Coordinates of C-alpha atoms in Angstrom, one line a residue:
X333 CA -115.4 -19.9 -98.5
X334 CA -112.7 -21.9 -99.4
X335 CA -108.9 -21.1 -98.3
X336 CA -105.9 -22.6 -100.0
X337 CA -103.7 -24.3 -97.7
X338 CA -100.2 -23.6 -99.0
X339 CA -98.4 -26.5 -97.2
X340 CA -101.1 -28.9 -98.7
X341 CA -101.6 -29.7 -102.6
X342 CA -101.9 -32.2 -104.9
X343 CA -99.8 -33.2 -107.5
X344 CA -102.4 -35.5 -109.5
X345 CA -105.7 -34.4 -110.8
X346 CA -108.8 -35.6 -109.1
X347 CA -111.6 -37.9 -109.7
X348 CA -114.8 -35.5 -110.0
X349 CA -118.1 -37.3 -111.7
X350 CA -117.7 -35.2 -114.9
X351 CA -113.8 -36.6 -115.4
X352 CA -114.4 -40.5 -117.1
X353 CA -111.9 -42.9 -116.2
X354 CA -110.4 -42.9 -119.7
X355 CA -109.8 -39.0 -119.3
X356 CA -108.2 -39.3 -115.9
X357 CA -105.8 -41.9 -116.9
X358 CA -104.6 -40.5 -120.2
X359 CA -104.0 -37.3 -117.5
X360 CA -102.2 -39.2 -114.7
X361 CA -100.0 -41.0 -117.8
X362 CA -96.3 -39.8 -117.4
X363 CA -93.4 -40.8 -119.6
X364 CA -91.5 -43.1 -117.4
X365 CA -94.7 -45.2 -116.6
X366 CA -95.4 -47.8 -118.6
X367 CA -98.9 -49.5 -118.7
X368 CA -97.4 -52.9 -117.4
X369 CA -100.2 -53.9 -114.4
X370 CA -102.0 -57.1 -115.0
X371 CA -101.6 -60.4 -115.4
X372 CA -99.3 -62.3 -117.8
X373 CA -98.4 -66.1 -119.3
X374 CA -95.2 -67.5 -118.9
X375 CA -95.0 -68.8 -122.7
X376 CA -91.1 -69.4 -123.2
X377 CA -88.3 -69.7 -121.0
X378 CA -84.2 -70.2 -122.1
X379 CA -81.3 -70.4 -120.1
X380 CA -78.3 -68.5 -120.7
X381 CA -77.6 -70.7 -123.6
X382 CA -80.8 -69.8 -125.5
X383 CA -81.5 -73.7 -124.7
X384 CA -85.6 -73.7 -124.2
X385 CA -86.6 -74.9 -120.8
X386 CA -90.1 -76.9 -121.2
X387 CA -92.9 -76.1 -119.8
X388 CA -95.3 -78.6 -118.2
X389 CA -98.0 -76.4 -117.1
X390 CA -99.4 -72.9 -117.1
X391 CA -97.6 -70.5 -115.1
X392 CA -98.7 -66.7 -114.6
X393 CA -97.5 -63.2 -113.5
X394 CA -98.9 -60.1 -112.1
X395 CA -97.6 -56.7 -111.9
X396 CA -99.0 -54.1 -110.0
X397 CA -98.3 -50.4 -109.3
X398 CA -100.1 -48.2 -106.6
X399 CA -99.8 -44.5 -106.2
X400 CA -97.1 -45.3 -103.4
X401 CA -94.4 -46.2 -105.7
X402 CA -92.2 -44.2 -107.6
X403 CA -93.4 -44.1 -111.0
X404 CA -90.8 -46.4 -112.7
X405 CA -91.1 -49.5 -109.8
X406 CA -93.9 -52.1 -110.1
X407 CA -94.3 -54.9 -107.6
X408 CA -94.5 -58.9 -109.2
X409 CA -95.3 -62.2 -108.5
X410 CA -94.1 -65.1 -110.8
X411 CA -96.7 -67.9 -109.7
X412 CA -94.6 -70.8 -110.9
X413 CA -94.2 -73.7 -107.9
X414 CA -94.2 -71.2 -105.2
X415 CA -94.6 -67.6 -106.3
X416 CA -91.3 -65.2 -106.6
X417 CA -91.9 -62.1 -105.4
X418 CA -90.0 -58.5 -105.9
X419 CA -89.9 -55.1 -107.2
X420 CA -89.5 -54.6 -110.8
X421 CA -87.7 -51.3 -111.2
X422 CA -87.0 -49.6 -114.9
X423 CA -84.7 -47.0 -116.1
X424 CA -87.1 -46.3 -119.0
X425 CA -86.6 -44.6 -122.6
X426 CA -89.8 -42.9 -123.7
X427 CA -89.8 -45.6 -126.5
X428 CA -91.2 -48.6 -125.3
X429 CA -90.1 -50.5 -128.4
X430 CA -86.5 -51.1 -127.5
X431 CA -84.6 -52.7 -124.6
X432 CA -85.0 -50.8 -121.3
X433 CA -82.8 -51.4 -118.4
X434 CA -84.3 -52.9 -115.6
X435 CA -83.5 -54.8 -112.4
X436 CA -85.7 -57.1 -110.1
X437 CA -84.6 -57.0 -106.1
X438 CA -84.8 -58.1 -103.6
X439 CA -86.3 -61.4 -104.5
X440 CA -88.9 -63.2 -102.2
X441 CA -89.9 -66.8 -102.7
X442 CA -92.1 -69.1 -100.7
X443 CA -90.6 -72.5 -100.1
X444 CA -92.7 -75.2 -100.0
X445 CA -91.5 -78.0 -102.6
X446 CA -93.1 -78.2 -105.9
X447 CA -94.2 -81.4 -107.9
X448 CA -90.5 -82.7 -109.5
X449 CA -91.7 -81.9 -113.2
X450 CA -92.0 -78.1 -111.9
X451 CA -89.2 -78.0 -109.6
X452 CA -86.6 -77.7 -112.9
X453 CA -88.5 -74.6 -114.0
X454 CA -88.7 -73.1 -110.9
X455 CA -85.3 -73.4 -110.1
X456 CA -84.4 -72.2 -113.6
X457 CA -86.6 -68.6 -113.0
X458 CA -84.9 -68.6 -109.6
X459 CA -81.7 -67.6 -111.7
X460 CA -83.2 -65.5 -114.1
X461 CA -85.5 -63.6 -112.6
X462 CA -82.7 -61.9 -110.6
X463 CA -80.2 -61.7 -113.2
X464 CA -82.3 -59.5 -115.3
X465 CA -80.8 -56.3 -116.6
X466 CA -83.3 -55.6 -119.5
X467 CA -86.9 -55.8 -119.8
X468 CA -89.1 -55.2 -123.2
X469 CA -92.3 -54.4 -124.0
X470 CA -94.5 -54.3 -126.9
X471 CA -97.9 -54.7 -127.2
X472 CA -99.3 -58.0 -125.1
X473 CA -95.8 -58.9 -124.7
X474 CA -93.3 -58.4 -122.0
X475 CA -89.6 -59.7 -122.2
X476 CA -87.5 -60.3 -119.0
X477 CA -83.7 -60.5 -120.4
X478 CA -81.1 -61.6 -117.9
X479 CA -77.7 -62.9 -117.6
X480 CA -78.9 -66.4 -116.8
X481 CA -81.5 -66.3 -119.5
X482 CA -84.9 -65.0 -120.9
X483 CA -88.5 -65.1 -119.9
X484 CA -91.0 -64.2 -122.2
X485 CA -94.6 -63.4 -121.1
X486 CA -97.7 -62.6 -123.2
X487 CA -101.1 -60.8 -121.8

C-alpha cells in the first residue's frame, strides 16, 4: 500500500510510458514560459542610432531553461569572439506578439582577444546585450531591444 506523504508532492505531472512527450509538454506549458530554448543566428545588429553593424562571420546563441529556474528566466550564451554569458529574465504578457520587458544581468564574458574584424562587433553586443529592456518573439525570430541598440536573431 501506498501512503501519501503530506510534506512531499509534486507540482508537475510525471513522465509515465503511456504520457508522449508532446502530451507532457503541452501539460508542463504555463503562460509566462515562452518556448525560447535552442540555438539562434545573429542576423542583424544596430547601434543606438539604427546604424547596421556588419557582420563578418556567423555568430550564434543558445538559450536554455531547466526546471531550476523560475519560469520567466532563461540562461544565454552569445558566442560572438568570446561568448557573453547571463540570465535572460522576462516580465511576459501572455501575447508573445508584442514587446515584452526584459532585462539580461549579470553579464559574464570570457576575455581572450578576438581576431580585429570581430573585435568591433563584440564590443558593440558588449553594450547592447546589457542595455536591453525589451525582448520579442515571433515565430523563428527573437528580438533583443536595448538602449544601446538591437540584436536580431533567427532559429
Amino acid at each position: 500500500a501506498r501512503t501519501m506523504n503530506h510534506q512531499h508532492y509534486h507540482t508537475r505531472p510525471t513522465h509515465n510510458p503511456t504520457t508522449s512527450n508532446q502530451q507532457l509538454s503541452t501539460m508542463e506549458s504555463k503562460p509566462n514560459h515562452l518556448p525560447l530554448e535552442g540555438d539562434y543566428k545573429l542576423i542583424k545588429m544596430e547601434d543606438k542610432n539604427g546604424e547596421q553593424i556588419p557582420l563578418p562571420s556567423d555568430f550564434s546563441m543558445h538559450i536554455l531553461h531547466d526546471e531550476k529556474m523560475a519560469l520567466n528566466q532563461y540562461r544565454i550564451a552569445l558566442k560572438i569572439g568570446n561568448t557573453l554569458g547571463g540570465m535572460l529574465t522576462l516580465d511576459a504578457p501572455d501575447d508573445t506578439s508584442k514587446k515584452m520587458p526584459a532585462k539580461i544581468g549579470p553579464l559574464m564574458s570570457t576575455m581572450m582577444m578576438p581576431p580585429p574584424e570581430i573585435f568591433h562587433v563584440e564590443q558593440c553586443a558588449s553594450k547592447i546585450v546589457p542595455s536591453m529592456q525589451e525582448l520579442s518573439y515571433s515565430g523563428s525570430e527573437l528580438i533583443f531591444h536595448g538602449t544601446e541598440g538591437t540584436l536580431r536573431f533567427e532559429r
